[in-house]
Coordinates of C-alpha atoms and ligand atoms in Angstrom, one line a residue:
X18 CA -8.0 -28.0 11.9
X19 CA -9.1 -24.4 13.3
X20 CA -9.1 -21.6 9.9
X21 CA -10.0 -18.8 11.1
X22 CA -12.2 -17.7 6.7
X23 CA -9.4 -15.2 6.5
X24 CA -6.2 -17.9 6.4
X25 CA -7.9 -20.0 5.0
X26 CA -8.2 -18.3 1.4
X27 CA -5.0 -16.7 2.1
X28 CA -3.3 -16.1 -2.2
X29 CA -5.8 -18.7 -2.8
X30 CA -9.2 -16.5 -3.8
X31 CA -7.6 -14.7 -6.7
X32 CA -6.5 -18.5 -7.7
X33 CA -9.6 -20.3 -7.1
X34 CA -12.5 -17.6 -7.7
X35 CA -13.2 -17.4 -4.5
X36 CA -15.1 -14.2 -2.5
X37 CA -13.4 -13.8 1.3
X38 CA -15.7 -11.7 2.6
X39 CA -18.9 -13.8 2.5
X40 CA -17.2 -17.0 3.8
X41 CA -16.9 -18.5 7.4
X42 CA -16.2 -21.5 8.7
X43 CA -17.8 -25.4 9.0
X44 CA -21.2 -26.2 7.3
X45 CA -20.1 -28.5 4.6
X46 CA -20.8 -30.4 1.5
X47 CA -20.5 -34.0 2.8
X48 CA -17.6 -36.6 2.5
X49 CA -16.7 -37.4 -0.6
X50 CA -16.1 -41.4 -1.8
X51 CA -13.1 -40.6 -3.2
X52 CA -11.9 -44.2 -4.1
X53 CA -8.3 -45.1 -3.7
X54 CA -7.3 -47.1 -6.7
X55 CA -8.1 -43.8 -9.0
X56 CA -6.2 -42.0 -6.8
X57 CA -2.7 -44.0 -7.1
X58 CA -3.6 -44.1 -10.9
X59 CA -3.4 -40.8 -11.0
X60 CA -0.8 -40.0 -8.7
X61 CA 1.9 -42.4 -10.8
X62 CA 0.7 -40.7 -13.8
X63 CA 1.6 -36.9 -12.0
X64 CA 5.4 -38.7 -11.3
X65 CA 6.1 -38.9 -14.9
X66 CA 4.4 -35.8 -15.9
X67 CA 6.1 -33.0 -17.4
X68 CA 4.5 -31.0 -14.5
X69 CA 7.2 -33.1 -11.7
X70 CA 10.0 -32.3 -14.1
X71 CA 11.6 -31.0 -11.4
X72 CA 11.1 -33.4 -8.4
X73 CA 13.3 -36.3 -7.7
X74 CA 11.5 -39.4 -7.4
X75 CA 12.6 -40.4 -3.5
X76 CA 10.7 -37.3 -2.6
X77 CA 7.6 -37.9 -4.8
X78 CA 8.1 -41.9 -3.1
X79 CA 9.0 -40.5 -0.3
X80 CA 6.1 -37.9 0.6
X81 CA 3.0 -40.1 -1.8
X82 CA 0.7 -40.0 0.4
X83 CA -1.3 -43.0 1.4
X84 CA -4.4 -42.0 0.7
X85 CA -6.9 -38.9 -0.4
X86 CA -7.7 -36.5 1.9
X87 CA -12.1 -36.3 1.1
X88 CA -12.3 -33.2 3.4
X89 CA -10.0 -30.9 1.3
X90 CA -12.5 -31.8 -1.6
X91 CA -15.6 -30.5 1.2
X92 CA -13.5 -27.4 1.5
X93 CA -13.1 -26.5 -2.0
X94 CA -16.8 -26.6 -2.0
X95 CA -17.6 -24.6 0.3
X96 CA -20.6 -22.4 -0.2
X97 CA -20.7 -20.1 2.9
X98 CA -24.6 -20.9 4.2
X99 CA -24.3 -17.0 5.6
X100 CA -23.8 -13.2 4.3
X101 CA -20.9 -11.0 6.0
X102 CA -21.1 -7.6 6.2
X103 CA -18.6 -5.7 6.0
X104 CA -18.8 -4.0 10.0
X105 CA -19.0 -7.9 10.9
X106 CA -16.1 -8.9 9.1
X107 CA -13.6 -6.0 10.1
X108 CA -14.4 -6.3 14.3
X109 CA -13.6 -9.7 13.6
X110 CA -9.8 -9.2 12.1
X111 CA -9.1 -5.4 13.4
X112 CA -10.4 -5.8 17.3
X113 CA -8.2 -4.2 21.1
X114 CA -6.2 -8.2 20.9
X115 CA -4.9 -8.1 17.3
X116 CA -3.9 -4.5 18.3
X117 CA -2.0 -5.1 21.0
X118 CA -1.0 -8.0 20.4
X119 CA 0.7 -6.1 17.0
X120 CA 2.4 -3.5 18.7
X121 CA 4.2 -6.1 21.4
X122 CA 5.1 -7.6 17.3
X123 CA 6.5 -4.4 17.2
X124 CA 8.8 -4.0 19.7
X125 CA 9.8 -7.8 20.5
X126 CA 11.1 -7.8 16.0
X127 CA 11.9 -4.3 16.4
X128 CA 14.7 -4.3 15.1
X129 CA 15.3 -6.5 12.4
X130 CA 11.7 -4.2 11.8
X131 CA 14.1 -1.4 10.1
X132 CA 16.3 -4.0 8.6
X133 CA 13.4 -4.8 6.4
X134 CA 12.2 -1.6 6.0
X135 CA 15.8 -0.3 5.2
X136 CA 16.3 -3.1 2.4
X137 CA 12.5 -3.6 1.3
X138 CA 11.1 0.1 0.8
X139 CA 8.1 -1.9 3.0
X140 CA 7.2 0.0 5.6
X141 CA 6.8 -2.0 9.8
X142 CA 3.8 -1.3 10.0
X143 CA 1.7 -2.3 7.0
X144 CA 4.4 -5.7 7.7
X145 CA 2.7 -6.2 10.7
X146 CA -1.0 -5.7 9.3
X147 CA -0.9 -8.5 7.8
X148 CA 1.5 -10.6 9.6
X149 CA -1.5 -10.3 12.4
X150 CA -4.3 -10.9 9.3
X151 CA -2.7 -13.9 7.4
X152 CA -1.5 -15.7 10.8
X153 CA -2.4 -13.3 14.3
X154 CA 0.4 -13.3 14.0
X155 CA 2.3 -16.8 13.6
X156 CA -0.5 -17.5 15.8
X157 CA -2.9 -20.0 13.6
X158 CA -0.8 -20.9 10.9
X159 CA -3.4 -24.5 9.3
X160 CA -2.6 -28.1 10.3
X161 CA -3.4 -29.6 6.9
X162 CA -0.7 -31.9 6.4
X163 CA 0.1 -30.6 2.2
X164 CA 0.6 -32.7 0.9
X165 CA -2.4 -35.5 1.4
X166 CA -4.2 -31.9 0.8
X167 CA -1.9 -30.8 -2.6
X168 CA -2.4 -34.5 -4.0
X169 CA -5.9 -34.8 -3.7
X170 CA -6.5 -31.9 -5.2
X171 CA -4.9 -31.6 -8.0
X172 CA -6.5 -35.9 -9.3
X173 CA -10.2 -35.4 -8.0
X174 CA -13.0 -32.6 -8.8
X175 CA -11.6 -29.0 -10.6
X176 CA -8.7 -27.0 -10.5
X177 CA -6.5 -30.6 -10.8
X178 CA -3.7 -28.1 -13.5
X179 CA -3.5 -25.5 -10.6
X180 CA -3.3 -27.9 -8.3
X181 CA -0.9 -30.3 -9.5
X182 CA 1.8 -27.1 -9.8
X183 CA 0.6 -26.3 -6.6
X184 CA 2.3 -29.7 -5.4
X185 CA 4.6 -30.1 -7.2
X186 CA 6.1 -26.6 -5.9
X187 CA 5.2 -28.1 -2.5
X188 CA 7.5 -31.0 -3.0
X189 CA 10.6 -29.1 -4.5
X190 CA 10.5 -26.9 -1.1
X191 CA 11.2 -29.9 1.1
X192 CA 13.5 -31.5 -2.2
X193 CA 15.7 -27.8 -1.4
X194 CA 16.0 -27.8 2.1
X195 CA 14.0 -25.3 3.2
X196 CA 11.4 -26.1 5.2
X197 CA 11.2 -29.6 7.4
X198 CA 8.8 -32.3 6.3
X199 CA 7.0 -31.7 8.7
X200 CA 6.5 -29.0 9.0
X201 CA 4.3 -28.7 4.7
X202 CA 1.1 -28.2 7.0
X203 CA -1.9 -25.7 6.5
X204 CA -4.5 -24.5 5.2
X205 CA -6.8 -26.7 3.4
X206 CA -5.9 -25.0 -0.1
X207 CA -1.8 -24.8 0.1
X208 CA -1.3 -21.7 2.0
X209 CA 1.5 -22.5 4.9
X210 CA 3.3 -20.9 7.6
X211 CA 3.3 -17.5 8.3
X212 CA 2.5 -15.0 5.8
X213 CA 0.2 -18.2 4.7
X214 CA 2.1 -18.2 1.1
X215 CA 1.0 -21.0 -1.8
X216 CA 4.1 -23.1 -3.2
X217 CA 4.5 -21.0 -5.8
X218 CA 4.3 -17.9 -4.2
X219 CA 6.7 -19.3 -2.0
X220 CA 9.0 -20.5 -4.2
X221 CA 8.5 -17.0 -5.8
X222 CA 9.4 -14.5 -3.3
X223 CA 10.6 -15.7 0.0
X224 CA 13.6 -14.4 1.2
X225 CA 15.8 -15.9 3.6
X226 CA 16.2 -13.0 6.1
X227 CA 17.9 -14.6 9.6
X228 CA 20.7 -16.0 7.3
X229 CA 20.8 -19.6 8.0
X230 CA 20.9 -20.5 4.4
X231 CA 16.7 -21.9 4.3
X232 CA 13.9 -19.8 3.6
X233 CA 11.9 -21.1 6.6
X234 CA 8.1 -19.4 6.3
X235 CA 7.2 -21.7 9.5
X236 CA 9.5 -21.4 12.1
X237 CA 11.8 -18.1 11.4
X238 CA 9.7 -14.5 11.8
X239 CA 12.6 -12.9 10.7
X240 CA 12.0 -15.0 7.6
X241 CA 8.5 -14.3 7.4
X242 CA 8.1 -10.6 8.0
X243 CA 10.8 -10.2 5.3
X244 CA 9.2 -12.8 2.5
X245 CA 6.0 -11.1 3.0
X246 CA 7.6 -7.4 2.6
X247 CA 9.7 -8.8 -0.7
X248 CA 5.4 -9.4 -1.7
X249 CA 4.4 -6.1 -1.7
X250 CA 7.3 -5.1 -3.0
X251 CA 7.2 -6.8 -6.1
X252 CA 3.7 -5.9 -6.5
X253 CA 4.7 -2.8 -7.1
X254 CA 5.2 -0.8 -3.0
X255 CA 5.7 2.9 -3.3
X256 CA 8.2 3.0 -0.3
X257 CA 6.9 6.4 1.9
X258 CA 3.5 6.4 0.7
X259 CA 0.7 5.9 3.1
X260 CA -2.2 2.6 2.0
X261 CA -4.7 5.4 2.4
X262 CA -7.1 7.5 5.2
X263 CA -10.1 8.2 5.4
X264 CA -11.4 11.1 4.4
X265 CA -14.6 12.9 5.0
X266 CA -17.4 13.0 2.3
X267 CA -18.9 17.3 1.3
X268 CA -22.9 16.7 1.2
X269 CA -24.1 16.5 -2.4
X270 CA -21.3 14.7 -3.4
X271 CA -22.1 11.2 -5.0
X272 CA -20.0 8.5 -6.0
X273 CA -19.4 5.1 -6.8
X274 CA -16.9 3.1 -5.2
X275 CA -13.8 2.3 -7.6
X276 CA -11.0 1.4 -6.4
X277 CA -8.9 1.2 -9.4
X278 CA -9.8 5.0 -10.7
X279 CA -7.1 6.2 -9.5
X280 CA -6.9 10.9 -9.9
X281 CA -4.8 13.0 -8.2
X282 CA -5.7 14.5 -4.6
X283 CA -5.5 18.1 -6.4
X284 CA -9.1 16.4 -7.6
X285 CA -10.2 14.9 -5.1
X286 CA -10.1 18.4 -3.4
X287 CA -11.7 20.1 -5.4
X288 CA -14.2 17.8 -5.3
X289 CA -14.7 19.1 -2.3
X290 CA -12.9 16.2 -0.1
X291 CA -11.8 16.0 3.4
X292 CA -9.6 13.8 5.5
X293 CA -12.2 12.4 8.6
X294 CA -11.5 15.2 10.6
X295 CA -12.3 17.9 8.4
X296 CA -8.4 18.1 7.6
X297 CA -7.5 19.6 4.4
X298 CA -6.2 16.2 2.5
X299 CA -1.9 16.2 1.9
X300 CA -0.4 15.7 -0.3
X301 CA 1.2 12.4 0.4
X302 CA -0.5 10.0 -2.5
X303 CA 0.6 10.3 -6.0
X304 CA -2.5 9.7 -7.5
X305 CA -5.6 7.6 -4.8
X306 CA -9.1 6.5 -5.1
X307 CA -12.2 6.6 -3.2
X308 CA -13.0 3.1 -1.0
X309 CA -16.5 2.8 0.2
X310 CA -17.1 -0.8 1.7
X311 CA -21.1 0.2 3.1
X312 CA -22.2 2.4 0.9
X313 CA -22.1 5.9 0.8
X314 CA -23.2 6.4 4.3
X315 CA -20.0 4.3 5.3
X316 CA -17.0 5.1 6.1
X317 CA -15.4 6.8 3.1
X318 CA -11.8 6.1 2.4
X319 CA -9.0 7.0 -0.7
X320 CA -6.7 4.6 -1.3
X321 CA -3.7 4.3 -2.9
X322 CA -0.9 1.9 -4.6
X323 CA 0.1 1.2 -1.3
X324 CA -3.2 -0.1 -0.9
X325 CA -3.5 -2.9 -3.8
X326 CA -0.6 -4.3 -3.1
X327 CA -2.9 -5.5 0.3
X328 CA -5.5 -6.7 -1.5
X329 CA -3.0 -8.0 -4.2
X330 CA -2.7 -10.8 -2.0
X331 CA -6.2 -12.2 -0.7
X332 CA -8.4 -10.4 -3.8
X333 CA -10.5 -8.2 -1.4
X334 CA -11.1 -5.3 -0.6
X335 CA -12.8 -5.9 2.2
X336 CA -9.2 -7.6 3.0
X337 CA -7.2 -5.3 2.2
X338 CA -8.5 -2.7 4.3
X339 CA -8.1 -4.9 7.9
X340 CA -4.5 -4.7 6.6
X341 CA -4.5 -1.9 6.5
X342 CA -7.0 -0.9 9.8
X343 CA -4.4 -2.5 11.4
X344 CA -1.8 -1.4 9.7
X345 CA -2.8 2.2 10.9
X346 CA -3.3 1.5 14.8
X347 CA -0.3 -0.6 15.5
X348 CA 1.2 3.0 13.5
X349 CA -0.7 4.7 16.7
X350 CA 0.4 2.1 19.3
X351 CA -3.7 2.6 20.2
X352 CA -6.4 0.1 21.2
X353 CA -8.7 1.9 23.0
X354 CA -10.0 2.6 19.4
X355 CA -11.0 0.0 16.7
X356 CA -13.5 1.7 15.0
X357 CA -13.8 4.3 12.0
X358 CA -14.3 8.4 13.4
X359 CA -17.5 7.3 10.3
X360 CA -19.5 5.6 12.1
X361 CA -20.9 1.9 9.5
X362 CA -24.7 2.8 8.2
X363 CA -25.7 -0.1 10.9
X364 CA -28.1 0.0 14.3
X365 CA -26.6 -3.2 14.9
X366 CA -23.1 -3.6 14.9
X367 CA -19.6 -6.2 15.2
X368 CA -18.2 -7.2 18.1
X369 CA -14.9 -8.2 19.3
X370 CA -13.2 -11.1 19.7
X371 CA -14.0 -11.8 23.8
X372 CA -17.4 -10.1 23.3
X373 CA -18.1 -13.6 19.9
X374 CA -16.1 -16.0 23.0
X375 CA -18.7 -14.8 26.3
X376 CA -21.5 -15.1 22.7
X377 CA -20.1 -18.1 22.5
X378 CA -20.1 -19.6 26.3
X379 CA -23.5 -19.1 26.7
X380 CA -25.2 -21.2 23.8
X381 CA -23.3 -23.9 25.2
X382 CA -24.2 -23.5 28.0
X383 CA -28.3 -23.3 26.6
X384 CA -27.5 -26.8 25.3
X385 CA -26.3 -25.6 21.5
X386 CA -23.2 -28.4 21.1
X387 CA -20.6 -25.2 19.2
X388 CA -17.7 -27.5 19.3
X389 CA -16.0 -25.0 21.1
X390 CA -15.1 -21.4 22.7
X391 CA -13.4 -19.8 20.1
X392 CA -14.3 -16.5 19.1
X393 CA -15.1 -17.4 15.5
X394 CA -18.2 -16.9 14.8
X395 CA -17.8 -20.2 11.9
X396 CA -20.9 -21.6 11.1
X397 CA -21.8 -23.3 13.4
X398 CA -22.2 -20.5 15.9
X399 CA -24.7 -19.1 13.0
X400 CA -26.7 -22.0 13.1
X401 CA -27.2 -22.3 16.4
X402 CA -27.5 -18.0 16.7
X403 CA -30.2 -18.7 14.6
X404 CA -31.8 -21.4 16.6
X405 CA -32.0 -19.4 19.9
X406 CA -33.3 -16.9 17.9
X407 CA -35.8 -18.5 16.8
X408 CA -37.2 -19.8 20.0
X409 CA -37.0 -17.4 21.7
X410 CA -39.1 -14.9 19.1
X411 CA -36.4 -13.1 18.5
X412 CA -36.8 -11.1 14.3
X413 CA -34.9 -11.6 12.3
X414 CA -33.6 -14.6 12.8
X415 CA -30.7 -14.5 11.3
X416 CA -27.4 -16.1 12.3
X417 CA -25.6 -13.3 13.1
X418 CA -23.9 -11.7 16.0
X419 CA -23.9 -8.3 16.9
X420 CA -24.8 -6.3 19.6
X421 CA -28.0 -6.4 19.6
X422 CA -28.3 -10.6 20.1
X423 CA -25.2 -9.7 22.5
X424 CA -27.1 -8.5 25.0
X425 CA -29.6 -10.0 24.2
X426 CA -27.7 -13.6 25.1
X427 CA -25.2 -12.3 27.4
X428 CA -26.8 -8.7 28.4
X429 CA -25.1 -7.6 31.2
X430 CA -24.0 -10.5 33.9
X431 CA -21.2 -12.9 33.4
X432 CA -21.9 -15.5 31.1
X433 CA -19.7 -17.9 33.2
X434 CA -22.6 -16.9 36.1
X435 CA -25.6 -17.7 34.3
X436 CA -27.2 -20.3 33.3
X437 CA -29.3 -21.0 30.3
X438 CA -32.8 -23.5 30.1
X439 CA -32.7 -24.8 26.7
X440 CA -34.6 -23.0 23.8
X441 CA -38.7 -22.4 24.9
X442 CA -40.0 -24.2 21.6
X443 CA -37.4 -25.7 19.5
X444 CA -34.2 -28.3 19.7
X445 CA -31.0 -27.3 18.9
X446 CA -29.8 -29.7 15.8
X447 CA -27.3 -31.3 18.4
X448 CA -28.5 -30.8 22.1
X449 CA -25.5 -31.1 24.3
X450 CA -25.2 -34.2 26.9
X451 CA -24.6 -33.0 30.3
X452 CA -21.6 -34.8 30.5
X453 CA -20.1 -33.8 27.0
X454 CA -20.9 -30.2 28.1
X455 CA -18.9 -30.6 31.2
X456 CA -16.2 -31.5 29.9
X457 CA -16.6 -28.8 27.2
X458 CA -16.6 -26.4 30.0
X459 CA -13.9 -27.9 31.4
X460 CA -11.7 -27.9 28.6
X461 CA -12.6 -24.2 28.2
X462 CA -10.9 -23.1 31.8
X463 CA -8.1 -25.7 31.7
X464 CA -6.3 -24.4 28.2
X465 CA -3.8 -23.5 28.1
X466 CA -2.8 -19.8 27.8
X467 CA -2.6 -18.0 24.7
X468 CA 0.0 -16.7 22.6
X469 CA -0.8 -13.3 23.7
X470 CA -0.1 -14.3 27.5
X471 CA 2.9 -15.7 27.3
X472 CA 6.1 -14.0 29.6
X473 CA 5.5 -10.3 28.0
X474 CA 8.6 -9.8 25.0
X475 CA 11.6 -7.4 25.1
X476 CA 12.7 -5.8 22.3
X477 CA 15.9 -7.2 23.4
X478 CA 14.9 -9.7 21.7
X479 CA 16.9 -10.2 18.1
X480 CA 16.0 -12.3 14.8
X481 CA 17.8 -14.9 15.0
X482 CA 14.8 -15.7 18.2
X483 CA 13.7 -19.2 17.0
X484 CA 10.1 -20.9 17.6
X485 CA 8.7 -24.0 18.1
X486 CA 5.3 -25.0 16.9
X487 CA 2.3 -26.2 19.6
X488 CA -0.5 -28.0 19.3
X489 CA -2.9 -27.1 22.3
X490 CA -5.7 -28.7 23.3
X491 CA -8.4 -27.5 21.1
X492 CA -6.2 -28.3 17.9
X493 CA -4.6 -24.6 17.5
X494 CA -1.4 -24.3 16.6
X495 CA 1.2 -21.4 18.5
X496 CA 4.1 -21.0 18.3
X497 CA 6.8 -20.9 21.8
X498 CA 9.4 -19.1 21.9
X499 CA 13.0 -21.3 22.1
X500 CA 15.4 -19.9 25.1
X501 CA 18.7 -19.6 23.1
X502 CA 22.0 -19.9 24.9
X503 CA 22.0 -21.9 28.8
Ligands
CA630 CA1 16.8 -18.5 7.2

């Protein structure tokens, strides 16, 4: 499945203890050889276990996988090959394109968001921030069959007990009639729908907001948005409070990053902190902790309880900061500048999604088989970058796609007009044949347009709009509006 690192692990990083910020795509251990007879025996045992007592045998049998899926065990044991700096993480998640998609979504779903805000007390832009980071506003849902994934994880390797509970819950969701069986696809670990809820979270917190009697987090945007608000409310969201704000530390100030050590705003004023633009700290937060994602030299933040509710969605401070920052930019309706006021402590900042695509195209042109151009710098791309750097004597050969590498490989020329030869000193691990490369490039140019370039949406669309899921040629799942009436 085309999974962005963040949606892969939605709500699961707490459960299986995976650090989100260091997760990337691809480069996995070899697929294990799983015994199907062992698998079927395990399913027989599960069927009669107490965990599955709420699942009727028709449901269990009807969606019983005929074989395990070894790829999910690969994903479970995946160790990222490359570490990701916070500025790369943020620039990939909060870029011009996503802010613009968010501003469009705010207009399209305005009336629904206002109703949600009045029922749950959660600010519309905070809901949009979660939606944008979790599933790119419903465009990236994950396409692994959930029953196969969860059944496999229930029977092999570590965390079986946890996944058995989620497998039983996933079956109950279908048994209840909330989600159509064919829509039960998601991340390798079982997070699904536009909110990327795990099945247990679904059963606890999903709501039917469009009133059709089903909690459909796959096809109903109102259900997905209201369920997100319900989740944040349930985790202690404070109505009317901002998540926090970027601040400026006074000269000579020293502190460790500790979001949980909450103090009053008066305390922070006394310490000499101001807003990043120099204005006095407003008294909008009942208490706030200091967050320093890159240490004392980078952007600094005071964060309140609502930041913690974002954190509870995925147990990563960088993830929560992405939601927070995206929600601010959507509030301001300004996509022109996605940086914080204080620069990250690096002379080689992160790249935008378009720049990532340009780099990938240049690597393809140079003969590196990175699969395709998706704007996501996963391990395949990073391995190719490292090989390219090594072959050209670029130091450090760290596989990182930053502004310096962008200038080195793309320069100022449009990538499609630039010809790159084979690397001088080493061959790519998987050089593409001319035919294969031609096909790849052909695919790039003929792939269906993305959701963001669909006809723009109007604010008259109310909460009743329905979507159908379409799988693109490159495997991404997106939602396409089904026009009502006529
Ligand atoms: Ca519904």
